[in-house]
Coordinates of C-alpha atoms in Angstrom, one line a residue:
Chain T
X130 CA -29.5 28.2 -8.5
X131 CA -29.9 25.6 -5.8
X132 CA -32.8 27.9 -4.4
X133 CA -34.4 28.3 -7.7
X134 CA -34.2 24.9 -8.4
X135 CA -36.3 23.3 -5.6
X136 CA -38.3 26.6 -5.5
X137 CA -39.6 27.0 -8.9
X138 CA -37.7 24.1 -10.8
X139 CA -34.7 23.2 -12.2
X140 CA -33.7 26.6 -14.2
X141 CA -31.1 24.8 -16.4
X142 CA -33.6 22.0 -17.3
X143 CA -31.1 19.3 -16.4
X144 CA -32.0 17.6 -13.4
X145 CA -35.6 15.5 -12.3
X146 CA -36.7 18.9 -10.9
X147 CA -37.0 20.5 -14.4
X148 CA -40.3 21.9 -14.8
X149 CA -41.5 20.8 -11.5
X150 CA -42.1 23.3 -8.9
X151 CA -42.0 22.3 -5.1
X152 CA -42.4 26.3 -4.0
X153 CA -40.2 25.5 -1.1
X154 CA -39.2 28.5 0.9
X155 CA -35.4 28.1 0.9
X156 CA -33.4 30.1 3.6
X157 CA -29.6 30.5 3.8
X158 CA -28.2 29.5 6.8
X159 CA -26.5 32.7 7.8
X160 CA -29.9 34.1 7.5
X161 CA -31.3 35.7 10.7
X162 CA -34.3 33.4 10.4
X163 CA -32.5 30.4 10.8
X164 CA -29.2 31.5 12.7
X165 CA -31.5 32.6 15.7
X166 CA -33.2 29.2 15.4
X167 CA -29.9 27.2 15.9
X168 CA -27.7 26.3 18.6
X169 CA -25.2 28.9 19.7
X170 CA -22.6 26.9 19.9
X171 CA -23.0 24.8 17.4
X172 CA -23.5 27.2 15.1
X173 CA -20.2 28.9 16.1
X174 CA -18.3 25.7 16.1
X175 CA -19.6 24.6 12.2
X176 CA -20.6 28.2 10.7
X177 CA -19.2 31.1 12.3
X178 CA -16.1 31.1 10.3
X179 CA -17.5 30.6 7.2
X180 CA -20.6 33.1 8.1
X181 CA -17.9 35.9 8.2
X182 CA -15.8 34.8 5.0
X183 CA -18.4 35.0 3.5
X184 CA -20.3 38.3 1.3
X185 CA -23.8 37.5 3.4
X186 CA -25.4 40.3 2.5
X187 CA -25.6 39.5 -1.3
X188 CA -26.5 36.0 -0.5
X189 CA -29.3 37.4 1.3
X190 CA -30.2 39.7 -1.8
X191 CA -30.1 36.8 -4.1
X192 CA -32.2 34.1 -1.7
X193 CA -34.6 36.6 -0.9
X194 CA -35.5 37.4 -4.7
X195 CA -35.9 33.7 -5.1
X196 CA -38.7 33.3 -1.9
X197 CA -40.7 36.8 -2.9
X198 CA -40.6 36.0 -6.8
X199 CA -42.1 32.6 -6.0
X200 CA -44.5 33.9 -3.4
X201 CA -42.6 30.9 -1.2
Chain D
X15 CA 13.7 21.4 19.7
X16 CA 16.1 24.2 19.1
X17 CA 16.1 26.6 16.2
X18 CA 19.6 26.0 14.5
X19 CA 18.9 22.3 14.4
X20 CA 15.7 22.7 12.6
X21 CA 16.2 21.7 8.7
X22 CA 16.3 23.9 5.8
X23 CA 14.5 24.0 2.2
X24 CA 17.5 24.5 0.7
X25 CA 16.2 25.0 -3.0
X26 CA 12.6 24.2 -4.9
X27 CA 12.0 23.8 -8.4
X28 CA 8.8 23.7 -10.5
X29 CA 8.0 23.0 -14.2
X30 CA 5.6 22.7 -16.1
X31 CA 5.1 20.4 -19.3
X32 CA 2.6 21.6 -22.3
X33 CA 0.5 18.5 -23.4
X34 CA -2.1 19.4 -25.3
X35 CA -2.3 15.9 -27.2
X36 CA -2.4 14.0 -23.8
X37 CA -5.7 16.5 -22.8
X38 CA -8.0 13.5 -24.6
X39 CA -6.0 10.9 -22.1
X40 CA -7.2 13.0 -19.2
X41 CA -10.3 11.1 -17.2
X42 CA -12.8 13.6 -18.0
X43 CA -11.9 14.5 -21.8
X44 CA -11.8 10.6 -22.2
X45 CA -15.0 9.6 -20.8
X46 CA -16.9 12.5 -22.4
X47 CA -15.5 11.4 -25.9
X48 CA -16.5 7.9 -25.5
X49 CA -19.8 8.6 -24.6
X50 CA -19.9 11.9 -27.4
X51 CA -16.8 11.5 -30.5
X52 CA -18.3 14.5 -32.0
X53 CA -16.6 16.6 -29.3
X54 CA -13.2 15.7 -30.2
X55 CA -13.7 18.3 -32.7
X56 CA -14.6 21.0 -30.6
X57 CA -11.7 19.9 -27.8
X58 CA -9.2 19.7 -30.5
X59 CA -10.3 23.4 -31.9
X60 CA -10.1 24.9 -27.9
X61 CA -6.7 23.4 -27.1
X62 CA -3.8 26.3 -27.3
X63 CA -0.8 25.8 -28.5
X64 CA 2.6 26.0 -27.1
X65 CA 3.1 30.0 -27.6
X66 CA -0.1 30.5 -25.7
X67 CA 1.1 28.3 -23.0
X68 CA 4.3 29.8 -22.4
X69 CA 2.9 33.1 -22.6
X70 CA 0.2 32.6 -19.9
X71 CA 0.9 35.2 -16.9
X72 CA -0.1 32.3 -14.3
X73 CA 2.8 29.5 -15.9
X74 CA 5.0 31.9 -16.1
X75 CA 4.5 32.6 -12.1
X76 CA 4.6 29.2 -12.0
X77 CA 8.3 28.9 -13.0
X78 CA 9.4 32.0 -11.7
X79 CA 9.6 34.8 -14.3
X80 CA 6.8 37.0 -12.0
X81 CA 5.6 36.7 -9.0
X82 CA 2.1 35.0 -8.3
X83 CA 1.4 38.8 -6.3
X84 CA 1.8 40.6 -9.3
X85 CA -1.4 38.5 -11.4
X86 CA -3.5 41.2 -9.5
X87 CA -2.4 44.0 -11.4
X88 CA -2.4 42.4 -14.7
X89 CA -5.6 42.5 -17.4
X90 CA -7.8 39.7 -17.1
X91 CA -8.6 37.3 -18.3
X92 CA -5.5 36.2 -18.4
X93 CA -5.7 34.1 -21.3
X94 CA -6.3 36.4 -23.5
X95 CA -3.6 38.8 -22.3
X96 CA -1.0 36.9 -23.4
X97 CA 2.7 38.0 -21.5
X98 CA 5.4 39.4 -24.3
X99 CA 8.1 37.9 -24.8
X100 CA 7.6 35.4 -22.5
X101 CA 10.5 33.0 -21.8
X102 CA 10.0 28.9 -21.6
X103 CA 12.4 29.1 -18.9
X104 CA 12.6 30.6 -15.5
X105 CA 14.6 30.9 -12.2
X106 CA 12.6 27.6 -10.7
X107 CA 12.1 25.6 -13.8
X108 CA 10.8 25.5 -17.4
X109 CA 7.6 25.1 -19.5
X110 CA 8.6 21.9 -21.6
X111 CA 7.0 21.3 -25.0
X112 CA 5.3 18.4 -26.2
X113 CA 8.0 17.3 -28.7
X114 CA 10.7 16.8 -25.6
X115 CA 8.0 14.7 -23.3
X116 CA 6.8 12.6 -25.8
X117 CA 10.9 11.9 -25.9
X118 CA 10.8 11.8 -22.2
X119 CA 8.2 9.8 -21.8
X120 CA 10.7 6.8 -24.2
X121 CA 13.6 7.6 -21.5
X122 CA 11.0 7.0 -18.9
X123 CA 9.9 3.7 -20.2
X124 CA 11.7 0.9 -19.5
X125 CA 9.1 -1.9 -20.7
X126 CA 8.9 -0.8 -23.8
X127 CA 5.2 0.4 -23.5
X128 CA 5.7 3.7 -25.2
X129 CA 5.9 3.4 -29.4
X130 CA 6.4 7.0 -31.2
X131 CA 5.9 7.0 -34.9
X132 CA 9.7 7.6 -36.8
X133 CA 8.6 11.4 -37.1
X134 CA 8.3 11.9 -33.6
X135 CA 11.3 9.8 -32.9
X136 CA 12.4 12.9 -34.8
X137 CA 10.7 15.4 -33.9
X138 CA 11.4 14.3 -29.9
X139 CA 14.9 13.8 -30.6
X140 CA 15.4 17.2 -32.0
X141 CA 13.4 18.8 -28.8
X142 CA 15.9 17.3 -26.8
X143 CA 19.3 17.3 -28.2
X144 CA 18.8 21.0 -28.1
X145 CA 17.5 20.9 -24.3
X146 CA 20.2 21.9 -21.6
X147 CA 19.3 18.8 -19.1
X148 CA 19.2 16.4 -21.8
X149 CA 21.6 17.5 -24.8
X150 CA 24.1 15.6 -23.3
X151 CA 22.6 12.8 -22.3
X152 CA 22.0 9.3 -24.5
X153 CA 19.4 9.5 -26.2
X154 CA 19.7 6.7 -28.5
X155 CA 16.5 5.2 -26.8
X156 CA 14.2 7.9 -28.0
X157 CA 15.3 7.4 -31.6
X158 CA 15.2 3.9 -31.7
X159 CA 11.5 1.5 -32.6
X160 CA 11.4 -0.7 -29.2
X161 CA 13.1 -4.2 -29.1
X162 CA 9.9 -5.7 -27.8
X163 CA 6.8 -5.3 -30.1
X164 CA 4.1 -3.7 -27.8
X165 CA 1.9 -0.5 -28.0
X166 CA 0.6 -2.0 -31.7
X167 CA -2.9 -2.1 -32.4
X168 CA -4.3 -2.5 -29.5
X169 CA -2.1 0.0 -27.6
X170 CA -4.0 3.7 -26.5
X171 CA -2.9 6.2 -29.4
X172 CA -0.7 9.5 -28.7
X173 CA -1.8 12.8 -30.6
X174 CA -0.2 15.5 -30.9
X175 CA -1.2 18.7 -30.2
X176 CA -2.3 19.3 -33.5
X177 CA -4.6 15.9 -33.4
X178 CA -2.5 13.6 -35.3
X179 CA -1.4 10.0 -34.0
X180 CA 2.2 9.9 -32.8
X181 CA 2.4 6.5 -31.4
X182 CA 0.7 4.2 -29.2
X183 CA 1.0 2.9 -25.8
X184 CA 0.9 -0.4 -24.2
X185 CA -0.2 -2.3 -21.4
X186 CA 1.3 -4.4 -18.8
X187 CA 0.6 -8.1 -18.1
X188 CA -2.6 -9.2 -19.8
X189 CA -5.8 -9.0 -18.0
X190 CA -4.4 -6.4 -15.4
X191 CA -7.2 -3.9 -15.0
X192 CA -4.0 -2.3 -12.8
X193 CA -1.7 -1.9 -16.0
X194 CA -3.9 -1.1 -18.7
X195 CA -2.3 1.3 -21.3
X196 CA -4.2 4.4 -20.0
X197 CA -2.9 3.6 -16.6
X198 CA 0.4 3.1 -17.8
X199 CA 0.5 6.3 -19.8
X200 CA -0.4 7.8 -16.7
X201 CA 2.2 6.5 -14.3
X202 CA 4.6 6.9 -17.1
X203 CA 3.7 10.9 -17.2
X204 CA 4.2 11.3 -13.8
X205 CA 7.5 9.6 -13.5
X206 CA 8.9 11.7 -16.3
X207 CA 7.5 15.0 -15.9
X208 CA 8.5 14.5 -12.1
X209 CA 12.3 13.7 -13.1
X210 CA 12.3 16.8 -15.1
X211 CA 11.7 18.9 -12.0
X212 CA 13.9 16.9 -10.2
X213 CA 16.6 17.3 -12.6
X214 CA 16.4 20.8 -12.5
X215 CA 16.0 20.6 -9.1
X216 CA 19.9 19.2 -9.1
X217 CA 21.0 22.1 -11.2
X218 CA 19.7 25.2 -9.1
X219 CA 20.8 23.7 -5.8
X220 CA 24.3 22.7 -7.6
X221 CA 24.0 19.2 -6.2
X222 CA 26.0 16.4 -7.5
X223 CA 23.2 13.1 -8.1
X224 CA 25.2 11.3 -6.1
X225 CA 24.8 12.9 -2.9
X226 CA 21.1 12.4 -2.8
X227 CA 20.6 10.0 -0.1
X228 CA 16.6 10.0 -0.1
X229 CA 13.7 10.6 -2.3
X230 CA 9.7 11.2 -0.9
X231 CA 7.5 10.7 -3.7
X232 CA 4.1 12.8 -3.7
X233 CA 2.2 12.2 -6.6
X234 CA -1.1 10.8 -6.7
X235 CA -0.5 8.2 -9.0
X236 CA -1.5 4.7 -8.2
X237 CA 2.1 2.3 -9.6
X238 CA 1.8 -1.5 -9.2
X239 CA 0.0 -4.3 -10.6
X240 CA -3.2 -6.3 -10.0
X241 CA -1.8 -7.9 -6.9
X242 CA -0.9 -4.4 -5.2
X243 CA -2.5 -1.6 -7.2
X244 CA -0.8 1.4 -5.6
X245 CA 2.5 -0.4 -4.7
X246 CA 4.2 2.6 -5.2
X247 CA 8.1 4.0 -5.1
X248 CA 7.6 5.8 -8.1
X249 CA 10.0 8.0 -6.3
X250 CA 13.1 5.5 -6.8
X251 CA 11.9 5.2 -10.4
X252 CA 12.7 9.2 -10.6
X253 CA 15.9 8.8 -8.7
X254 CA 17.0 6.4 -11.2
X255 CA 16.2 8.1 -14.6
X256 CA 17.8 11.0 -13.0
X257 CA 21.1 9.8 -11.8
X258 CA 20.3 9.4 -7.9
X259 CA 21.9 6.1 -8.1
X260 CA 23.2 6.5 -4.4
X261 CA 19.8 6.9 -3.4
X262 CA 16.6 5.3 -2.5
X263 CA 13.3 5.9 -2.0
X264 CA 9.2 5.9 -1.3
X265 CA 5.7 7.5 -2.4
X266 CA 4.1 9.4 0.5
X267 CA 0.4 9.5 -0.1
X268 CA -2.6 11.7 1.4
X269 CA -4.4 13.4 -1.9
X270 CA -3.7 16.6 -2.2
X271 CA -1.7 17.3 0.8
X272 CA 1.3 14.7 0.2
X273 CA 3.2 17.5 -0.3
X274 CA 3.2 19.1 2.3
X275 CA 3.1 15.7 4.6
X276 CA 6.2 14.9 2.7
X277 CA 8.0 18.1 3.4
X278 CA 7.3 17.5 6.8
X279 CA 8.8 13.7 6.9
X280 CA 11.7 14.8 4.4
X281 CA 12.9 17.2 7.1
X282 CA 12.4 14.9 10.2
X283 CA 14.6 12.6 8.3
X284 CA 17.2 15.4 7.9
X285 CA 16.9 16.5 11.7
X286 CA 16.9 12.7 13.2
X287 CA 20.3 12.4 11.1
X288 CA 19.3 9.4 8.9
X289 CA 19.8 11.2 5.7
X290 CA 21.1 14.1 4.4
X291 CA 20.2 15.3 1.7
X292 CA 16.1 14.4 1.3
X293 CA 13.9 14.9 -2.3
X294 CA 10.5 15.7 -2.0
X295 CA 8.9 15.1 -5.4
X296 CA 5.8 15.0 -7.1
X297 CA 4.9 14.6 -10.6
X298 CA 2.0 15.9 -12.9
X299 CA -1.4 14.1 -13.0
X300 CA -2.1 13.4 -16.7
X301 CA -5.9 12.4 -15.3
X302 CA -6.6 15.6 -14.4
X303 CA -6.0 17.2 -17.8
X304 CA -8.8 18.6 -19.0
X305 CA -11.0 18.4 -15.8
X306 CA -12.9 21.4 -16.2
X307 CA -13.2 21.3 -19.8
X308 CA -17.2 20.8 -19.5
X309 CA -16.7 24.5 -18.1
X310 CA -14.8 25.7 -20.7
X311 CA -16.1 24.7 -23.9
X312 CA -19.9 26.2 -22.7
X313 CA -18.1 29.5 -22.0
X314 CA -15.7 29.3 -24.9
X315 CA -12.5 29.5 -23.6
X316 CA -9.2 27.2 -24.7
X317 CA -8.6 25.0 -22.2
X318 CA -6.5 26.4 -19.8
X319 CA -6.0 22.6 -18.2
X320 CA -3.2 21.7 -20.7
X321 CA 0.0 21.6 -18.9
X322 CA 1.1 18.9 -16.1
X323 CA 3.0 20.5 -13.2
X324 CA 5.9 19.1 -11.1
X325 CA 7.7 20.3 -8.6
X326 CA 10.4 19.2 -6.0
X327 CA 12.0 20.2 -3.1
X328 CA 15.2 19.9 -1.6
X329 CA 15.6 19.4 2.5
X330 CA 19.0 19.3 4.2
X331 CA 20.3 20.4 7.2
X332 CA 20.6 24.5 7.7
X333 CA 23.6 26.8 8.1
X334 CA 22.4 29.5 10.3
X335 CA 20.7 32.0 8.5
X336 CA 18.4 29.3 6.5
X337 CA 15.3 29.7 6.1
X338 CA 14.0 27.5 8.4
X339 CA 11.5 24.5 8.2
X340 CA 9.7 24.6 11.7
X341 CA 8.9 21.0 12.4
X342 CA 7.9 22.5 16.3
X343 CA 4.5 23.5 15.1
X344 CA 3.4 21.2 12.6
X345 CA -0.1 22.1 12.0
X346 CA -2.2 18.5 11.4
X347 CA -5.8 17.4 10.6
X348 CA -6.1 15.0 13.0
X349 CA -9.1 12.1 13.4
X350 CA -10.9 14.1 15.2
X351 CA -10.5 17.5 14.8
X352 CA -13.9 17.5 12.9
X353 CA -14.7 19.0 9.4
X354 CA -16.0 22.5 9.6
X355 CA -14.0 24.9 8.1
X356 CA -13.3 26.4 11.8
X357 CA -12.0 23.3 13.1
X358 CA -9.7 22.6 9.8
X359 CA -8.3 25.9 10.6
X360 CA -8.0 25.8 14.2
X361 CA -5.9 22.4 13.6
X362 CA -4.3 24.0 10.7
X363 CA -3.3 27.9 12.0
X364 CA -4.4 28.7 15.5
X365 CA -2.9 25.7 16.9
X366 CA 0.6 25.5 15.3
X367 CA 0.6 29.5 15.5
X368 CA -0.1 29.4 19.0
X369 CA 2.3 27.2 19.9
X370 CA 4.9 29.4 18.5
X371 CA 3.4 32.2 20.4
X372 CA 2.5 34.5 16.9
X373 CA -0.7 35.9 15.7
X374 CA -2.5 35.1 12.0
X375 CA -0.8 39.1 10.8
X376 CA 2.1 38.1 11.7
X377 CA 2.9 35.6 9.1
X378 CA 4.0 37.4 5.8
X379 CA 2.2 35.2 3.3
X380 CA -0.1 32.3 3.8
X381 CA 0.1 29.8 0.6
X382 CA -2.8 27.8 0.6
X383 CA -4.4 25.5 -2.3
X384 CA -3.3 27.8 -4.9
X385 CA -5.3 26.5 -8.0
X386 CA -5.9 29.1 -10.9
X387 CA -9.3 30.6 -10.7
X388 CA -9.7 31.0 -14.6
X389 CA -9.7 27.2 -14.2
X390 CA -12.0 26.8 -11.6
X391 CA -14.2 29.5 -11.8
X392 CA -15.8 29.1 -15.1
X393 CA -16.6 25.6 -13.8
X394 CA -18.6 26.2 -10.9
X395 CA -16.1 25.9 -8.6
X396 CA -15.3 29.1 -6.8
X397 CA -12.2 31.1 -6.5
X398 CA -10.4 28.5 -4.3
X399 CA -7.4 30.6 -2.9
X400 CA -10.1 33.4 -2.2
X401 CA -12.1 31.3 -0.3
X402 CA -9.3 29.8 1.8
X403 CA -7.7 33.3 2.4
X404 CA -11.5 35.4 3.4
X405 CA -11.6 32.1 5.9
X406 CA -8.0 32.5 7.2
X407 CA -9.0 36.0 7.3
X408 CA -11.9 35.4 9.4
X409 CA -10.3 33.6 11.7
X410 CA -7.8 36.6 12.3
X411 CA -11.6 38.5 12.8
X412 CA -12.6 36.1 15.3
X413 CA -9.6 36.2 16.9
X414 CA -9.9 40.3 17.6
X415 CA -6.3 40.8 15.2
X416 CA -8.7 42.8 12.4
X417 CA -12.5 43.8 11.6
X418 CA -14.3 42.4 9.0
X419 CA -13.9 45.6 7.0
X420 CA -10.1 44.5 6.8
X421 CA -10.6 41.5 4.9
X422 CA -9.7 42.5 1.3
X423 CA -7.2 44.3 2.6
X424 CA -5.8 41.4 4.5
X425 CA -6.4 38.7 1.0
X426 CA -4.2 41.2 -0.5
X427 CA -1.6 41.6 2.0
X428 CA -1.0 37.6 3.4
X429 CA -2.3 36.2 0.3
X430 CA -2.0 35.6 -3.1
X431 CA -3.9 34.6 -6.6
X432 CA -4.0 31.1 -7.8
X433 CA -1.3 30.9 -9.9
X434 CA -0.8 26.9 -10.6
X435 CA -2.5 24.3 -12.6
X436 CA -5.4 21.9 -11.3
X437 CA -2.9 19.0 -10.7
X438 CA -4.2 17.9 -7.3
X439 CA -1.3 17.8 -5.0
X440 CA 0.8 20.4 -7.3
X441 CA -1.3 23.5 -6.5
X442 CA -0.9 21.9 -2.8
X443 CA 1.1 25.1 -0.8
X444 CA 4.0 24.1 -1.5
X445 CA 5.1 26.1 -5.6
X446 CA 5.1 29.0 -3.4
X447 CA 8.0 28.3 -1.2
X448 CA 10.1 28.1 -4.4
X449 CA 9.0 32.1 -4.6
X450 CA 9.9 32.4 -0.8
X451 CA 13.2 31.0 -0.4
X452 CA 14.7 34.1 -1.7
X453 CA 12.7 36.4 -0.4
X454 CA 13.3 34.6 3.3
X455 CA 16.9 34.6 2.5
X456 CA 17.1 38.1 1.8
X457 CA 14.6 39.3 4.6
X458 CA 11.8 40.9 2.8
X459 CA 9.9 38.2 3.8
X460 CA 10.3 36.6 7.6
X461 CA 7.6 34.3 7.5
X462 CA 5.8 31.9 5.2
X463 CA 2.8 29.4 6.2
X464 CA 2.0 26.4 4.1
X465 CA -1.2 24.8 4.1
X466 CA -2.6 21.9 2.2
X467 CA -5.6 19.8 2.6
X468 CA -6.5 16.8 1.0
X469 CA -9.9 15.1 0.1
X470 CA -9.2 11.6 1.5
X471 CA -13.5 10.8 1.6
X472 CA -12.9 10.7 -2.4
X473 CA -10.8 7.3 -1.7
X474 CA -14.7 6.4 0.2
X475 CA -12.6 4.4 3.0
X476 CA -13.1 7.1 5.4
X477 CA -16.0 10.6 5.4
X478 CA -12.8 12.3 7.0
X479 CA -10.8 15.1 4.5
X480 CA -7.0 15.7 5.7
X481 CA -5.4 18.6 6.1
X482 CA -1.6 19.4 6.9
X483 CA 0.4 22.5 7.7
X484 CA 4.3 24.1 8.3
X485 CA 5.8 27.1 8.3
X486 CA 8.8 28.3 6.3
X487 CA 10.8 31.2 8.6
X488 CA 14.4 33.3 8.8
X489 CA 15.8 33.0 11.8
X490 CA 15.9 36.4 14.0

């Protein structure tokens, strides 16, 4: 929803972002993309651990959709 | 520090007290129905009455009927599988109905705040003469219209759970923003839903009032006045309405993790030899009834957040063969330990674990925030116990004890659901040890860890969170 939201707009038309579409390309940050970007260590000290908790690969799924649906 | 000296949790209780007429007094219900009165209607319509409550698989784990491992195998949602014949009360406490607390929360009042209307002088008088920790007790107060005039017109109004007005409330010294009638209700919930687990707290250990020497408040409750607005020792006001009169007492406060803080001071008091026999108490926290209720009502569910947990915990000194509270490895959140979930649980589980020379698998059961997913999860706000338990879980990964593959497995084996209510510190860790005790006494169980963390950036006088943890073992 977060995606969606500054992607294509506010889906639940609550917020200032309802009907307003930024087309940002929003990445999650276990995401290959930005995980090879960061800081080794960093990124172990503040993700790791929450990177293997959680079900990635369906966050991926779901993200993804939201980029290639908006052309983003 | 040597094992036999080490202090034991000698006996836990944990209630639970049905209010559906208070869910309007919670902070959410109350600002959403003065900003929309037409959704009282609605609220009223979703609350459940005190059948469904008592019925409800997670309350009844909550006072010990089943055990919280056992909510995996039964049909969800829960609500709507409703347990039968579900008993009011269990092995670690009781599921009180509204009737008794509204009689409670008289005895509890010693200002003369709280008016009831002469049918619920009735009705509460009837709830209670019949109620084993009360029966005997004088209850003259609860029957009686107040001395002093207060509450009147201006006080807050009670309801029921069926929506009609049972009395009013009052407020403290005029102009104090710190003892408005809200406030007061408040306070005045806590002190008495916390007495009643500390009563029965008295009965399952078979300890005489008397020999209570100390009392550790944990509650989140703010008591004082405009001068000193969370003065506190609402933990001496407990003692007293129970009987402690040989004892004394003070509030220990960190969020949601006073428990667990608490535990930890309760048993260095034991093991330094100032006291002997140490309380650790917390009441419920009226102002979270109804949190999630925006939640709720858009799914249409009854609101589940009706009920106002307490618990409390005895610590003394062990016989051998106690289950043992190991005050060596404290696990602690400390300033800077840093606020990723790895470093919370490095301070929290490698560290103390490590120290004791033991791996994450080799604890039995973790008990972490244990708050009832069919709360949160229809609100947006995860499965919490899940989410700590795939983290602990990942640590264990990180630390070469499993493989990724093995984290369901190892949720189901060190973990548990969320069986208790979104009281803040009451979900806190600690309503498992109650379910513990006897297995660590009877060695089917060798090793319990108890973790709590606390939001302290909410207070905004720090961006830090808190985070505290002990473990709970049998001696070899």
């Amino acid at each position: 929803m977060m995606a969606e939201t500054v992607t294509a707009g506010d889906p639940t038309y609550t917020g200032p972002l309802s009907g307003v579409s930024l087309g940002l390309p929003v990445f999650h940050v276990t995401e290959p993309e930005v995980k090879e970007a960061s800081d080794a260590a960093t990124y172990k000290d503040q993700i790791e651990l929450a990177e293997i908790a959680m079900d990635t690969d369906d966050i991926w799924k779901v993200v993804r959709k939201v980029r290639e649906k908006s052309g983003a | 520090m040597s094992g036999e000296s080490l202090p034991t949790a000698a006996a836990v209780s944990c209630s639970l007290v049905h209010a559906p007429g208070l869910v309007r007094n919670g902070s959410k219900p109350s600002r959403e129905l003065a900003r929309d009165a037409a959704l009282g209607e609605r609220l009223q319509a979703a609350l459940r009455g005190y059948g469904d409550a008592v019925a409800y698989a997670p309350n009844q784990a909550f006072i010990g009927n089943i055990t919280p491992e056992s909510l995996w195998d039964r049909p969800q949602p829960w609500w709507s599988s409703p347990m039968p014949g579900a008993k009011a009360q269990g092995p670690y406490g009781e599921i009180l109905g509204e009737d008794a607390f509204f009689g409670l929360l008289r005895l509890a009042d010693d200002f003369d705040l709280v008016h009831l209307t002469p049918s619920m002088r009735e009705r509460a008088l009837a709830a209670l003469r019949g109620h084993p920790l009360f029966g005997s007790r004088d209850l003259s107060k609860v029957g009686a219209e107040p001395a002093t005039p207060g509450g009147g017109e201006d006080g807050l109004p009670l309801h029921d759970g069926a929506g009609a007005v049972v009395g009013r409330v009052g407020g403290g010294y005029d102009q104090d923003q710190s003892q408005t009638p809200d406030i007061l209700l408040e306070n005045l919930a806590a002190k008495a839903s916390g007495t009643l687990a500390l009563l029965h707290l008295l009965k399952q250990a078979g300890l005489d009032p008397l020999a209570v020497d100390y009392l550790l408040g944990c509650g989140e409750e703010a008591v004082g006045d405009r001068y000193q607005r969370g003065g506190g020792a609402l933990a001496k006001a407990m003692a007293e309405m129970a009987g402690c009169t040989h004892s004394t007492g003070s509030d220990v406060k960190a969020f949601c993790c006073a428990p667990v803080h608490a535990l930890v001071v309760a048993g260095a008091l034991v093991r330094s030899g100032v006291y002997k026999n140490v309380v650790v108490v917390g009441g419920g926290s009226l102002a979270k009834l109804g949190m999630k209720m925006g939640g709720h009502l858009a799914k249409n569910l009854p609101i589940i957040e009706d009920c106002l947990g307490a618990m409390a915990v005895l610590v003394r000194a062990g016989k051998p063969g106690d289950p043992r509270i190991r005050l060596d490895a404290v696990g602690r959140h400390l300033v800077s330990s840093g606020g990723s979930a790895g470093q919370i649980y490095d301070a929290l589980v490698t560290r103390p674990l490590t120290q004791l020379g033991l791996k994450i698998v080799d604890v039995d059961r973790y008990a972490v925030e244990l708050h009832n997913p069919e709360i949160t999860v229809p609100a947006a706000s995860g499965d919490v116990p899940r989410t700590n338990y795939r983290t602990l879980g990942s640590l264990a990964v990180q630390r070469g004890e499993i493989t990724k593959a093995d984290l369901d497995a190892f949720v189901r084996e060190h973990g548990m659901p969320g069986f208790a209510p979104t009281q803040g510190h009451i979900p806190a860790a600690l309503p498992y040890l109650a379910h513990a005790l006897p297995r660590l006494r009877d060695g089917s169980m060798k090793r319990a860890f108890f973790i709590a963390k606390g939001s302290l950036f909410l207070g905004k006088m720090t961006n830090l969170a808190d985070g505290m943890s002990v473990m709970v073992d049998r001696p070899d």
